[in-house]
Amino acid sequence: MNDSVNILNSAYLAVEYIDSFLPDNPLQQPFKNAWNYMLDNYTKFQIATWGSLIVHEVSYFLLCVPGFIFQFIPYMQKYKIQQDKPETWEKQWKCFKTLLFNHFFIQLPLICGTYYFTEYFNIPYAWEEMPRWYILVGQCFGCAVIEDAWHYFLHRLLHHKRIYKYIHKVHHEFVSPFGMQAEYAHPLETLILGAGFFIGIVVFCNHVVLLWAWVICRLMETIDVHSGYDVPLNPLHLVPFYAGARFHDFHHMNFIGNYASTFTWWDRLFGTDSQFIAYQEKEKKKQCITKK
């Protein structure tokens, strides 16, 4: 334990030292002015509630835009994982309507409790108490690790034959996923799997900005793995042990295995990625035969 603490302290000091040599962020002052303007003109309840709603809605649908546009670009079709199952307007419209219901009738009531959450844990809003960027990055990674563990075990439970058809089957209506479908789910699933999102916040949150940073990170990840496209040079693949779109797309194709949301280690540890590994090996052999 002491060795681990020393390693983390050393890593923190190293990052802090490197940060001292980096040039000032030109966007920092405008962001500071906007943040202080928000604090001066809106109450904490308005910031926590409506700010969180706006961050979620804007981030969600903006992050869905690239995947939505890809379906109209012939060049991008070579990166589509299930090329025999194109997106349809009917499916996308159905998904959009369900999303609006979930966002405003399931998630919005939960978001309304954000202010009381920040008050209970005495989470600050002030600019002066906002953590540095590298601390935010580390906290978001920690939140992802915690959420991933929660998601693996609860997601796997939702696939149990006695439960699956009542809750999780809704999410699997689309065998070939697309980005907007990331939060297409039964209301109970939204609550069950969504609970994992808040555990990391309880553990790490030392400023309201982490709430919003973690929302954006989590949406970026879940929309990417549901995109249906394995695009090269995806910056998310720089994250250690990141699962990616192919990993989760296989889960939608086969309704089994690859239960984790972000990382590969839980599936690897329990062997629930064995079918995916076998599938990848078959695909590689096919590619080798085709090239010959």
Short mmCIF file of C-alpha atoms in Angstrom, two decimals:
data_model
loop_
_atom_site.label_atom_id
_atom_site.label_comp_id
_atom_site.label_asym_id
_atom_site.label_seq_id
_atom_site.Cartn_x
_atom_site.Cartn_y
_atom_site.Cartn_z
CA MET A 1 0.00 0.00 0.00
CA ASN A 2 2.83 2.41 0.90
CA ASP A 3 4.59 1.59 -2.38
CA SER A 4 1.39 2.33 -4.32
CA VAL A 5 0.94 5.66 -2.55
CA ASN A 6 4.55 6.61 -3.26
CA ILE A 7 4.14 5.74 -6.95
CA LEU A 8 0.97 7.84 -7.20
CA ASN A 9 2.62 10.75 -5.41
CA SER A 10 5.62 10.56 -7.71
CA ALA A 11 3.38 10.44 -10.79
CA TYR A 12 1.41 13.44 -9.52
CA LEU A 13 4.59 15.45 -8.89
CA ALA A 14 5.93 14.54 -12.33
CA VAL A 15 2.76 15.69 -14.08
CA GLU A 16 2.69 18.85 -11.98
CA TYR A 17 6.30 19.56 -12.92
CA ILE A 18 5.61 19.06 -16.65
CA ASP A 19 2.50 21.23 -16.42
CA SER A 20 4.59 24.12 -15.05
CA PHE A 21 6.47 24.25 -18.38
CA LEU A 22 3.39 24.15 -20.61
CA PRO A 23 2.21 27.44 -22.14
CA ASP A 24 -0.92 29.05 -20.77
CA ASN A 25 -4.14 27.81 -22.29
CA PRO A 26 -5.53 30.70 -24.42
CA LEU A 27 -9.08 29.50 -23.67
CA GLN A 28 -8.61 29.57 -19.92
CA GLN A 29 -9.41 33.28 -19.42
CA PRO A 30 -12.61 33.22 -21.57
CA PHE A 31 -13.67 30.04 -19.74
CA LYS A 32 -12.97 31.69 -16.39
CA ASN A 33 -15.01 34.75 -17.38
CA ALA A 34 -17.93 32.59 -18.55
CA TRP A 35 -17.77 30.47 -15.38
CA ASN A 36 -17.78 33.51 -13.07
CA TYR A 37 -20.60 35.08 -15.10
CA MET A 38 -22.61 31.89 -14.59
CA LEU A 39 -21.97 31.98 -10.83
CA ASP A 40 -22.95 35.66 -10.60
CA ASN A 41 -26.19 35.34 -12.56
CA TYR A 42 -27.61 31.94 -11.65
CA THR A 43 -28.32 30.10 -8.42
CA LYS A 44 -26.56 26.88 -7.49
CA PHE A 45 -29.81 24.99 -8.06
CA GLN A 46 -30.11 26.38 -11.59
CA ILE A 47 -26.47 25.63 -12.37
CA ALA A 48 -26.60 22.08 -10.98
CA THR A 49 -29.96 21.22 -12.57
CA TRP A 50 -30.22 23.05 -15.88
CA GLY A 51 -26.46 23.16 -16.41
CA SER A 52 -26.25 19.38 -16.03
CA LEU A 53 -29.22 18.86 -18.35
CA ILE A 54 -27.74 21.12 -21.03
CA VAL A 55 -24.30 19.47 -20.78
CA HIS A 56 -25.88 16.03 -21.13
CA GLU A 57 -28.23 16.83 -24.02
CA VAL A 58 -25.79 18.93 -26.05
CA SER A 59 -22.92 16.49 -25.54
CA TYR A 60 -25.04 13.44 -26.34
CA PHE A 61 -26.45 14.62 -29.64
CA LEU A 62 -23.27 16.40 -30.80
CA LEU A 63 -21.26 13.23 -30.19
CA CYS A 64 -23.86 11.28 -32.21
CA VAL A 65 -23.45 13.55 -35.25
CA PRO A 66 -20.28 11.94 -36.75
CA GLY A 67 -21.77 8.43 -36.69
CA PHE A 68 -25.04 9.75 -38.13
CA ILE A 69 -23.18 11.42 -41.01
CA PHE A 70 -21.06 8.33 -41.73
CA GLN A 71 -24.10 6.45 -43.09
CA PHE A 72 -24.32 8.95 -45.98
CA ILE A 73 -20.61 8.75 -46.91
CA PRO A 74 -19.79 5.74 -49.14
CA TYR A 75 -16.09 5.91 -48.20
CA MET A 76 -16.90 5.33 -44.51
CA GLN A 77 -18.82 2.12 -45.19
CA LYS A 78 -15.59 0.09 -45.25
CA TYR A 79 -15.23 0.95 -41.57
CA LYS A 80 -18.75 -0.20 -40.68
CA ILE A 81 -18.51 -3.39 -38.64
CA GLN A 82 -21.79 -5.05 -39.70
CA GLN A 83 -21.92 -3.94 -43.32
CA ASP A 84 -24.92 -6.13 -44.12
CA LYS A 85 -27.10 -4.27 -41.59
CA PRO A 86 -27.34 -0.58 -42.55
CA GLU A 87 -29.12 1.98 -40.40
CA THR A 88 -32.74 2.75 -41.33
CA TRP A 89 -34.79 5.89 -40.76
CA GLU A 90 -37.46 3.82 -39.04
CA LYS A 91 -35.03 2.47 -36.42
CA GLN A 92 -33.38 5.83 -35.87
CA TRP A 93 -36.71 7.62 -35.40
CA LYS A 94 -37.90 4.95 -32.96
CA CYS A 95 -34.65 5.28 -31.05
CA PHE A 96 -34.88 9.10 -30.95
CA LYS A 97 -38.42 9.04 -29.50
CA THR A 98 -37.45 6.58 -26.77
CA LEU A 99 -34.37 8.65 -25.97
CA LEU A 100 -36.43 11.80 -25.45
CA PHE A 101 -38.73 9.92 -23.07
CA ASN A 102 -35.81 8.49 -21.09
CA HIS A 103 -33.92 11.78 -20.97
CA PHE A 104 -36.81 13.92 -19.77
CA PHE A 105 -38.93 11.50 -17.74
CA ILE A 106 -36.26 9.21 -16.24
CA GLN A 107 -32.97 11.10 -16.23
CA LEU A 108 -34.24 14.65 -15.67
CA PRO A 109 -35.85 13.79 -12.29
CA LEU A 110 -32.49 12.30 -11.26
CA ILE A 111 -30.66 15.40 -12.49
CA CYS A 112 -32.97 17.53 -10.33
CA GLY A 113 -31.30 15.94 -7.32
CA THR A 114 -27.84 17.13 -8.38
CA TYR A 115 -28.05 20.35 -6.34
CA TYR A 116 -28.96 18.46 -3.16
CA PHE A 117 -26.15 16.01 -3.85
CA THR A 118 -23.58 18.82 -4.12
CA GLU A 119 -24.94 20.47 -0.98
CA TYR A 120 -24.90 17.26 1.04
CA PHE A 121 -21.26 16.52 0.13
CA ASN A 122 -20.29 20.20 0.27
CA ILE A 123 -19.02 20.18 -3.33
CA PRO A 124 -17.73 23.64 -4.38
CA TYR A 125 -18.67 25.65 -7.46
CA ALA A 126 -16.09 28.47 -7.21
CA TRP A 127 -13.50 28.98 -9.94
CA GLU A 128 -10.68 29.22 -7.40
CA GLU A 129 -11.42 25.70 -6.14
CA MET A 130 -11.59 24.09 -9.57
CA PRO A 131 -9.00 21.27 -9.88
CA ARG A 132 -6.24 21.35 -12.48
CA TRP A 133 -6.77 19.60 -15.82
CA TYR A 134 -4.56 16.60 -14.99
CA ILE A 135 -6.45 16.00 -11.74
CA LEU A 136 -9.74 16.06 -13.68
CA VAL A 137 -8.32 13.58 -16.19
CA GLY A 138 -7.22 11.26 -13.39
CA GLN A 139 -10.58 11.53 -11.62
CA CYS A 140 -12.48 10.78 -14.84
CA PHE A 141 -10.29 7.72 -15.40
CA GLY A 142 -10.98 6.60 -11.83
CA CYS A 143 -14.73 7.08 -12.39
CA ALA A 144 -14.46 5.01 -15.59
CA VAL A 145 -12.71 2.15 -13.75
CA ILE A 146 -15.41 2.09 -11.04
CA GLU A 147 -18.31 2.37 -13.51
CA ASP A 148 -16.80 -0.35 -15.69
CA ALA A 149 -16.74 -2.80 -12.76
CA TRP A 150 -20.34 -1.99 -11.84
CA HIS A 151 -21.44 -2.27 -15.46
CA TYR A 152 -19.74 -5.63 -16.02
CA PHE A 153 -21.42 -7.45 -13.15
CA LEU A 154 -24.86 -5.80 -13.41
CA HIS A 155 -24.90 -6.04 -17.22
CA ARG A 156 -24.01 -9.72 -16.98
CA LEU A 157 -26.81 -10.20 -14.44
CA LEU A 158 -29.29 -8.51 -16.81
CA HIS A 159 -28.43 -11.18 -19.38
CA HIS A 160 -29.62 -13.94 -17.04
CA LYS A 161 -32.34 -15.92 -18.81
CA ARG A 162 -34.91 -15.19 -16.08
CA ILE A 163 -34.39 -11.42 -16.29
CA TYR A 164 -33.22 -10.66 -19.82
CA LYS A 165 -36.58 -10.56 -21.62
CA TYR A 166 -38.10 -8.17 -19.09
CA ILE A 167 -35.45 -5.44 -19.07
CA HIS A 168 -32.28 -5.70 -21.15
CA LYS A 169 -33.96 -7.09 -24.26
CA VAL A 170 -35.09 -3.55 -25.10
CA HIS A 171 -31.49 -2.41 -25.59
CA HIS A 172 -30.82 -5.41 -27.84
CA GLU A 173 -33.63 -4.59 -30.25
CA PHE A 174 -30.88 -3.30 -32.53
CA VAL A 175 -28.51 -6.12 -33.50
CA SER A 176 -26.34 -3.62 -35.36
CA PRO A 177 -25.93 -0.65 -33.00
CA PHE A 178 -25.52 3.01 -33.94
CA GLY A 179 -24.33 5.89 -31.77
CA MET A 180 -27.69 7.34 -30.82
CA GLN A 181 -28.73 3.93 -29.49
CA ALA A 182 -26.23 4.13 -26.62
CA GLU A 183 -28.90 5.17 -24.09
CA TYR A 184 -31.80 3.34 -25.76
CA ALA A 185 -32.92 1.11 -22.91
CA HIS A 186 -35.70 0.06 -20.57
CA PRO A 187 -36.26 2.67 -17.80
CA LEU A 188 -35.21 0.11 -15.18
CA GLU A 189 -31.96 -0.53 -17.02
CA THR A 190 -31.32 3.21 -17.14
CA LEU A 191 -31.57 3.24 -13.34
CA ILE A 192 -29.68 -0.02 -12.68
CA LEU A 193 -26.68 0.49 -14.97
CA GLY A 194 -26.80 4.27 -14.59
CA ALA A 195 -26.21 3.94 -10.84
CA GLY A 196 -22.61 3.01 -11.60
CA PHE A 197 -22.07 6.47 -13.05
CA PHE A 198 -22.62 8.10 -9.64
CA ILE A 199 -20.34 5.84 -7.57
CA GLY A 200 -17.18 7.46 -8.93
CA ILE A 201 -18.67 10.89 -8.34
CA VAL A 202 -19.25 10.04 -4.67
CA VAL A 203 -15.64 8.81 -4.38
CA PHE A 204 -13.79 11.54 -6.30
CA CYS A 205 -15.97 14.61 -6.68
CA ASN A 206 -14.29 17.74 -5.29
CA HIS A 207 -15.89 20.26 -7.67
CA VAL A 208 -19.07 20.46 -9.71
CA VAL A 209 -17.00 20.63 -12.91
CA LEU A 210 -16.10 16.94 -12.43
CA LEU A 211 -19.78 16.07 -12.78
CA TRP A 212 -19.83 17.62 -16.21
CA ALA A 213 -16.40 16.38 -17.28
CA TRP A 214 -17.35 12.81 -16.33
CA VAL A 215 -20.69 13.11 -18.15
CA ILE A 216 -18.85 14.11 -21.34
CA CYS A 217 -16.23 11.35 -20.97
CA ARG A 218 -18.82 8.65 -20.32
CA LEU A 219 -20.99 9.75 -23.25
CA MET A 220 -17.97 9.90 -25.53
CA GLU A 221 -17.11 6.32 -24.62
CA THR A 222 -20.58 4.77 -24.81
CA ILE A 223 -21.48 6.50 -28.08
CA ASP A 224 -18.17 5.38 -29.59
CA VAL A 225 -18.63 1.69 -28.68
CA HIS A 226 -22.21 1.79 -30.01
CA SER A 227 -21.28 3.68 -33.18
CA GLY A 228 -21.06 0.57 -35.37
CA TYR A 229 -17.89 1.94 -36.99
CA ASP A 230 -14.30 1.00 -36.25
CA VAL A 231 -12.63 4.19 -37.46
CA PRO A 232 -8.80 4.28 -37.62
CA LEU A 233 -6.84 6.85 -35.60
CA ASN A 234 -9.57 6.93 -32.97
CA PRO A 235 -7.95 8.82 -30.04
CA LEU A 236 -9.90 6.72 -27.52
CA HIS A 237 -7.77 3.73 -28.50
CA LEU A 238 -4.86 5.45 -26.76
CA VAL A 239 -6.59 4.68 -23.44
CA PRO A 240 -5.02 1.53 -21.92
CA PHE A 241 -7.23 -1.59 -22.20
CA TYR A 242 -9.95 0.35 -24.04
CA ALA A 243 -12.53 -2.06 -25.49
CA GLY A 244 -13.76 -0.11 -28.51
CA ALA A 245 -16.54 -0.49 -31.04
CA ARG A 246 -15.66 -3.98 -32.33
CA PHE A 247 -15.63 -5.37 -28.81
CA HIS A 248 -19.13 -4.12 -27.98
CA ASP A 249 -20.51 -4.63 -31.49
CA PHE A 250 -19.79 -8.35 -31.08
CA HIS A 251 -21.94 -8.32 -27.93
CA HIS A 252 -24.88 -6.93 -29.92
CA MET A 253 -24.35 -9.48 -32.69
CA ASN A 254 -24.30 -12.48 -30.34
CA PHE A 255 -26.15 -11.31 -27.20
CA ILE A 256 -23.46 -12.85 -25.01
CA GLY A 257 -19.98 -12.06 -23.71
CA ASN A 258 -18.09 -8.75 -23.70
CA TYR A 259 -20.17 -7.36 -20.85
CA ALA A 260 -17.88 -4.52 -19.70
CA SER A 261 -18.62 -0.98 -20.78
CA THR A 262 -15.14 0.53 -21.25
CA PHE A 263 -12.23 -1.80 -20.55
CA THR A 264 -11.39 -5.40 -21.43
CA TRP A 265 -9.92 -6.68 -18.17
CA TRP A 266 -13.09 -8.01 -16.47
CA ASP A 267 -14.12 -10.03 -19.54
CA ARG A 268 -10.57 -11.31 -19.88
CA LEU A 269 -10.40 -12.24 -16.19
CA PHE A 270 -13.67 -14.21 -16.25
CA GLY A 271 -13.27 -15.56 -19.79
CA THR A 272 -16.43 -13.91 -21.11
CA ASP A 273 -14.50 -12.62 -24.12
CA SER A 274 -13.49 -16.11 -25.32
CA GLN A 275 -16.04 -16.19 -28.18
CA PHE A 276 -14.91 -12.73 -29.29
CA ILE A 277 -11.27 -13.82 -29.36
CA ALA A 278 -12.18 -16.93 -31.39
CA TYR A 279 -14.21 -14.76 -33.77
CA GLN A 280 -11.25 -12.39 -34.26
CA GLU A 281 -8.94 -15.30 -35.05
CA LYS A 282 -11.38 -16.60 -37.69
CA GLU A 283 -11.61 -13.14 -39.25
CA LYS A 284 -7.82 -12.87 -39.41
CA LYS A 285 -7.58 -16.27 -41.13
CA LYS A 286 -10.21 -15.20 -43.67
CA GLN A 287 -8.27 -12.02 -44.41
CA CYS A 288 -5.04 -13.99 -44.88
CA ILE A 289 -6.74 -16.40 -47.30
CA THR A 290 -8.29 -13.49 -49.23
CA LYS A 291 -4.89 -11.77 -49.58
CA LYS A 292 -3.30 -14.99 -50.88
#
